[in-house]
mmCIF file with all atom_site columns, C-alpha atoms in Angstrom:
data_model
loop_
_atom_site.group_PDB
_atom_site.id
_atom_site.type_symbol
_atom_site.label_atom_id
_atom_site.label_alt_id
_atom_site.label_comp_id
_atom_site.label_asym_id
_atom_site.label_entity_id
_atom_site.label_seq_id
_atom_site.pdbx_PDB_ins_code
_atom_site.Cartn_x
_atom_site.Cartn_y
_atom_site.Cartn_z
_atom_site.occupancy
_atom_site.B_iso_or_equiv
_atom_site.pdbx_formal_charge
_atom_site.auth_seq_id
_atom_site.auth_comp_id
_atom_site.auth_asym_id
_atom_site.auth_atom_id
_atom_site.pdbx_PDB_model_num
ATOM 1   C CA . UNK R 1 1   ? 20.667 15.214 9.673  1.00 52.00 ? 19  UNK R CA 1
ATOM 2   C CA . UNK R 1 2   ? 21.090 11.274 8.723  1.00 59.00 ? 20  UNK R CA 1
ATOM 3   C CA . UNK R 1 3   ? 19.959 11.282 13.016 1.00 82.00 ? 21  UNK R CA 1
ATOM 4   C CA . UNK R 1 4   ? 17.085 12.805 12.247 1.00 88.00 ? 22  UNK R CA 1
ATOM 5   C CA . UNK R 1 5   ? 15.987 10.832 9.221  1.00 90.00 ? 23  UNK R CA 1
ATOM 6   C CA . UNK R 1 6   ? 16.083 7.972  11.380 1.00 91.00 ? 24  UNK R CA 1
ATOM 7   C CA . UNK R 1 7   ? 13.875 9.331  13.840 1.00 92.00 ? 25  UNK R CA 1
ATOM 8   C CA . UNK R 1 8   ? 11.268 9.900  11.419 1.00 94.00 ? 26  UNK R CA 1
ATOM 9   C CA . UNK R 1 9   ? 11.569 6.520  10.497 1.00 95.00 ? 27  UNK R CA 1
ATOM 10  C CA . UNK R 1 10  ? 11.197 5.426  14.147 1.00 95.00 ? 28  UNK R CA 1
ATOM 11  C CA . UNK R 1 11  ? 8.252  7.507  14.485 1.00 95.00 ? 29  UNK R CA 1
ATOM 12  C CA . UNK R 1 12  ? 6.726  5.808  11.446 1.00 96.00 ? 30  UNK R CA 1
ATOM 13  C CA . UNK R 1 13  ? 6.830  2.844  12.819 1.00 97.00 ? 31  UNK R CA 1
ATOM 14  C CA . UNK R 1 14  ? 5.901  3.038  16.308 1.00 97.00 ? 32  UNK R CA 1
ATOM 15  C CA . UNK R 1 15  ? 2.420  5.331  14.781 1.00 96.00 ? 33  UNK R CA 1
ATOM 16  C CA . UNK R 1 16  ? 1.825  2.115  12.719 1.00 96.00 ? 34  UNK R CA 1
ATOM 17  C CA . UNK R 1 17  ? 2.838  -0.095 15.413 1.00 96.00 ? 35  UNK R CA 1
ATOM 18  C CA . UNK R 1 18  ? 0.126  2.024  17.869 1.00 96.00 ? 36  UNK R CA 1
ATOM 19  C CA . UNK R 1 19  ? -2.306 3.641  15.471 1.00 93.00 ? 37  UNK R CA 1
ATOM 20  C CA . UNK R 1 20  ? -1.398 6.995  17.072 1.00 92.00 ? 38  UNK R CA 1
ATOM 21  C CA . UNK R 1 21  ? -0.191 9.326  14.171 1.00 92.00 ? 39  UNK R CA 1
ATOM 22  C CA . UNK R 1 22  ? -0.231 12.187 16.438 1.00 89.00 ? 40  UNK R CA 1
ATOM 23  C CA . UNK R 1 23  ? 3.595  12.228 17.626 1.00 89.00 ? 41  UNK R CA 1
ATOM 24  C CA . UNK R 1 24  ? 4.548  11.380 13.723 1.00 93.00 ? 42  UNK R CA 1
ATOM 25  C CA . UNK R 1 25  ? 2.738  14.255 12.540 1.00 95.00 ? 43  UNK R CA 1
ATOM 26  C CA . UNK R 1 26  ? 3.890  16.846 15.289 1.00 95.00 ? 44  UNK R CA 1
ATOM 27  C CA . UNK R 1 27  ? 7.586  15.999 13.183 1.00 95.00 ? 45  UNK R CA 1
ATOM 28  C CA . UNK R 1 28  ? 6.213  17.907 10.424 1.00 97.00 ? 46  UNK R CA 1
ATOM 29  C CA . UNK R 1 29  ? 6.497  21.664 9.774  1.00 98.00 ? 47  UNK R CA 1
ATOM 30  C CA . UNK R 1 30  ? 3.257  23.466 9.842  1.00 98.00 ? 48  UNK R CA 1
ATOM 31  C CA . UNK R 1 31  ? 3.600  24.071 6.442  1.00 98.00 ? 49  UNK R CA 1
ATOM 32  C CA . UNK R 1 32  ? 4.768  20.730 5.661  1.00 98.00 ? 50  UNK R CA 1
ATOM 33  C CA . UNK R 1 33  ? 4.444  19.275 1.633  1.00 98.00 ? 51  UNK R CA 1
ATOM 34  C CA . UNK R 1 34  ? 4.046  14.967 1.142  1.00 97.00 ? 52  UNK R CA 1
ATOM 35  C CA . UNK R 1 35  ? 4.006  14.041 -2.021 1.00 97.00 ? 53  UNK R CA 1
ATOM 36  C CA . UNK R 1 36  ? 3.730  10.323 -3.165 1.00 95.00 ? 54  UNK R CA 1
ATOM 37  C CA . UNK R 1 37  ? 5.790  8.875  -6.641 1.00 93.00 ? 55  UNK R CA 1
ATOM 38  C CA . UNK R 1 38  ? 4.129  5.686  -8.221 1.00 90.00 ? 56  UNK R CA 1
ATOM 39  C CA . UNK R 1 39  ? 1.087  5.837  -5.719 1.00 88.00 ? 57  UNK R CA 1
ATOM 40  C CA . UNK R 1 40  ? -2.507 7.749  -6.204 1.00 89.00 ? 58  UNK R CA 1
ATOM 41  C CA . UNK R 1 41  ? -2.346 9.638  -3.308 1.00 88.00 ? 59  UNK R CA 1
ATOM 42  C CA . UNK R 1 42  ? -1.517 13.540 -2.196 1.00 86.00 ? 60  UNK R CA 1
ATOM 43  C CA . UNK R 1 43  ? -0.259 15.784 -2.408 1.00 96.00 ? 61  UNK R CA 1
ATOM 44  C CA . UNK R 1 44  ? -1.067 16.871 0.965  1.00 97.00 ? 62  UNK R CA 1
ATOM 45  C CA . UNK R 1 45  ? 0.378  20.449 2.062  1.00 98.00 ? 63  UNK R CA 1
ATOM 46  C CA . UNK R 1 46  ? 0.199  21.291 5.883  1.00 97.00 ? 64  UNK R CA 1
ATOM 47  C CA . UNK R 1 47  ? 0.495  19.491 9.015  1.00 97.00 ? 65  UNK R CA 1
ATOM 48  C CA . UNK R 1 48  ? -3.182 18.878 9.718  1.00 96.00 ? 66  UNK R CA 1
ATOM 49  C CA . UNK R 1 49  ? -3.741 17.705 6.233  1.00 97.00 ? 67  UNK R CA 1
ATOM 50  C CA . UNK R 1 50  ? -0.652 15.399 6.714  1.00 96.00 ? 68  UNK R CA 1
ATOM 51  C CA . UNK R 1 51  ? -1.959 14.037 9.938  1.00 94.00 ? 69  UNK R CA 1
ATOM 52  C CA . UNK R 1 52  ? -5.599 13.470 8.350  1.00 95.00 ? 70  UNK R CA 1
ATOM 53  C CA . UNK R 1 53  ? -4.117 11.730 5.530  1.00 95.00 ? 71  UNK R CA 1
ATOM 54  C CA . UNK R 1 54  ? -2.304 8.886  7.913  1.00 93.00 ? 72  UNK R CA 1
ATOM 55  C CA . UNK R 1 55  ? -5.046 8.748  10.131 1.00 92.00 ? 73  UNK R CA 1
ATOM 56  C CA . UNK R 1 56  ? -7.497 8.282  7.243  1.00 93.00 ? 74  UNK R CA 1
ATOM 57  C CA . UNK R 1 57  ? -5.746 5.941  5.482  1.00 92.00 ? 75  UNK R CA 1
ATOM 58  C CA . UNK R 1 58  ? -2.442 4.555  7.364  1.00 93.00 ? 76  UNK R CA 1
ATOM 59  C CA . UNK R 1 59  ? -0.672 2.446  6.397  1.00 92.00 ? 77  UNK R CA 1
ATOM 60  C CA . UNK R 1 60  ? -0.586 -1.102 8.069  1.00 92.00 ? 78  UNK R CA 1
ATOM 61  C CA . UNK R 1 61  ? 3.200  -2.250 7.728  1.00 95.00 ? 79  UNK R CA 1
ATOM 62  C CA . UNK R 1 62  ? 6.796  -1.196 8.936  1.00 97.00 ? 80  UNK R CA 1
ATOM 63  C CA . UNK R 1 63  ? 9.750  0.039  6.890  1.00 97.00 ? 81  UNK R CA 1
ATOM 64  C CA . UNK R 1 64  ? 13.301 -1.140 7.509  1.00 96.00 ? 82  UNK R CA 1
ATOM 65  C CA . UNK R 1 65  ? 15.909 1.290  7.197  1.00 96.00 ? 83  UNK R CA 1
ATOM 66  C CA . UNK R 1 66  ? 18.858 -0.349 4.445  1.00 96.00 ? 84  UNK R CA 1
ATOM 67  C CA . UNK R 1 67  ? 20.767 3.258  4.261  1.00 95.00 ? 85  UNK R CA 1
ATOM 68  C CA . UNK R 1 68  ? 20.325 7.293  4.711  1.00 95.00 ? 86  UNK R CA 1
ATOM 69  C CA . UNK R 1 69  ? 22.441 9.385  2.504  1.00 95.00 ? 87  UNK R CA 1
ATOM 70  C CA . UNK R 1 70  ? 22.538 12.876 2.957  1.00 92.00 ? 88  UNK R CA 1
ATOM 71  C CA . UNK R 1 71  ? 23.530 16.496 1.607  1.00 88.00 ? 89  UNK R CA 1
ATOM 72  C CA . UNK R 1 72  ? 22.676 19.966 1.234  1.00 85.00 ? 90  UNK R CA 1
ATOM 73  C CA . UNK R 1 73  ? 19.230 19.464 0.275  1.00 85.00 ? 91  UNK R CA 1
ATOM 74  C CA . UNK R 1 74  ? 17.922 16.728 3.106  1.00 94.00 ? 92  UNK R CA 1
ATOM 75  C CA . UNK R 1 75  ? 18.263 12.890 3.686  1.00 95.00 ? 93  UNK R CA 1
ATOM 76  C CA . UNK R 1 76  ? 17.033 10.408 1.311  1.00 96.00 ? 94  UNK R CA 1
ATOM 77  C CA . UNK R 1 77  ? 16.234 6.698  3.008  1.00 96.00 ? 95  UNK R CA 1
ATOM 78  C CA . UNK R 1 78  ? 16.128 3.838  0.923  1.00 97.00 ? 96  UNK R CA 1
ATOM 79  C CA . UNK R 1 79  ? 13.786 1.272  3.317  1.00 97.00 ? 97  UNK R CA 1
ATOM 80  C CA . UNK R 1 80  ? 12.150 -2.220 2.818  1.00 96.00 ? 98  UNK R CA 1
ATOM 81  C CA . UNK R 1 81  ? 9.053  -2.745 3.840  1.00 96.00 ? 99  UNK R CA 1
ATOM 82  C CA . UNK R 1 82  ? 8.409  -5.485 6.936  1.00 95.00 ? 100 UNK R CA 1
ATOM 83  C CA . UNK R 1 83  ? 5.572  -7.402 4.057  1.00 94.00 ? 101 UNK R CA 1
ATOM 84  C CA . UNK R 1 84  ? 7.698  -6.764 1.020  1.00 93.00 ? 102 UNK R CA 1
ATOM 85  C CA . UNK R 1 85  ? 8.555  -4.238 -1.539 1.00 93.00 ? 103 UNK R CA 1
ATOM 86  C CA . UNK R 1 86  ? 11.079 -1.198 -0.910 1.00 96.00 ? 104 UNK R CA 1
ATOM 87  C CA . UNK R 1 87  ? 11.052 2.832  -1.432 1.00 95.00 ? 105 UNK R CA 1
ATOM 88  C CA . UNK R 1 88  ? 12.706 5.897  -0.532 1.00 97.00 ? 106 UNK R CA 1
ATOM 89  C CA . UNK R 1 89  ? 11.797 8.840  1.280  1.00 96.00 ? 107 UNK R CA 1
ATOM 90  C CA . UNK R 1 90  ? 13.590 12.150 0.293  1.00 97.00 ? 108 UNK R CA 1
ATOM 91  C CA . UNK R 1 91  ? 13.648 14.371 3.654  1.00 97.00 ? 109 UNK R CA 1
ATOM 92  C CA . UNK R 1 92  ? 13.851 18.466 3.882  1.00 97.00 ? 110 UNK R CA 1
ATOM 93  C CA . UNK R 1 93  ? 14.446 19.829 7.107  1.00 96.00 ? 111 UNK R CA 1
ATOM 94  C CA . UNK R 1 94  ? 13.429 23.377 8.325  1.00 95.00 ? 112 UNK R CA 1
ATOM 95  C CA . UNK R 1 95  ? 16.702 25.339 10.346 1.00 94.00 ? 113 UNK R CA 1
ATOM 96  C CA . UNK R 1 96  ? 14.471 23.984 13.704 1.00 93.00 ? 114 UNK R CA 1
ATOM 97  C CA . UNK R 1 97  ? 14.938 19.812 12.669 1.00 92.00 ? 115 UNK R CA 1
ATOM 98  C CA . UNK R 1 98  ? 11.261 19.621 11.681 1.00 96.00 ? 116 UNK R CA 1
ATOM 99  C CA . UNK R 1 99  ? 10.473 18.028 7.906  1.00 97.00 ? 117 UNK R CA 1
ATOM 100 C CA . UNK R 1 100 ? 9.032  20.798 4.948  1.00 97.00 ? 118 UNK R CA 1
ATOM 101 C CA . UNK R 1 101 ? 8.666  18.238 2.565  1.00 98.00 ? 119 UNK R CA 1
ATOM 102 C CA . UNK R 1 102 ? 8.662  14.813 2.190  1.00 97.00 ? 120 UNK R CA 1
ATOM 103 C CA . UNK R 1 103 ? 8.477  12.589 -0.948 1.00 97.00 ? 121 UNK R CA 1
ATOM 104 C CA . UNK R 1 104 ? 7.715  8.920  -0.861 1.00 96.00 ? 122 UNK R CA 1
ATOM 105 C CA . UNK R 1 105 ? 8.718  6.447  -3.569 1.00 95.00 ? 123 UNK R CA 1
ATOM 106 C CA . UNK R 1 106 ? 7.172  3.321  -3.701 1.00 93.00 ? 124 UNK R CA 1
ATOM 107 C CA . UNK R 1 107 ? 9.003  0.630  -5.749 1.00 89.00 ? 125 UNK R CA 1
#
């Protein structure tokens, strides 16, 4: 699903690019779990709490893709950010492409 970890990292950018964290947040499973490593924030479990998290607090810079590796479990990308700094997001994908759980690490 390395296609689809990209598009979530698409969709990142263009909701910080527009402030819009609608069309980012419809990529998340109802049920959806975001949990954050070496950052005081979450977890958040759901889609609206998701969505009220970013639009609470977004974030204000991109992320550039370096790599997406994949397997059974999901995607992991390894990303820069645009300001500085790098991270990985590990990905889990419901059967219908949507993600059930997403963990950020900040580095």
């Amino acid at each position: 699903m390395a296609d689809s970890a990209e598009e979530h990292a698409a969709r990142f950018n263009a909701a910080v690019r527009s402030g819009d964290w609608a069309a980012f947040a419809d990529g998340f499973a109802v049920d959806a779990r975001m949990d954050f490593v070496n950052v005081p924030a979450g977890p958040f479990v759901g889609r609206t709490a998701i969505a009220t998290a970013y639009r609470d607090n977004p974030p204000d810079d991109t992320i550039e893709v370096r790599s997406v590796s994949s397997d059974d479990l999901g995607d992991v990308i390894e990303f820069e950010w645009t300001r500085g700094g790098a991270g990985a997001m590990a990905l889990t994908w419901t059967p219908g492409g949507l993600v059930s759980r997403l963990v950020v690490e900040f580095r």
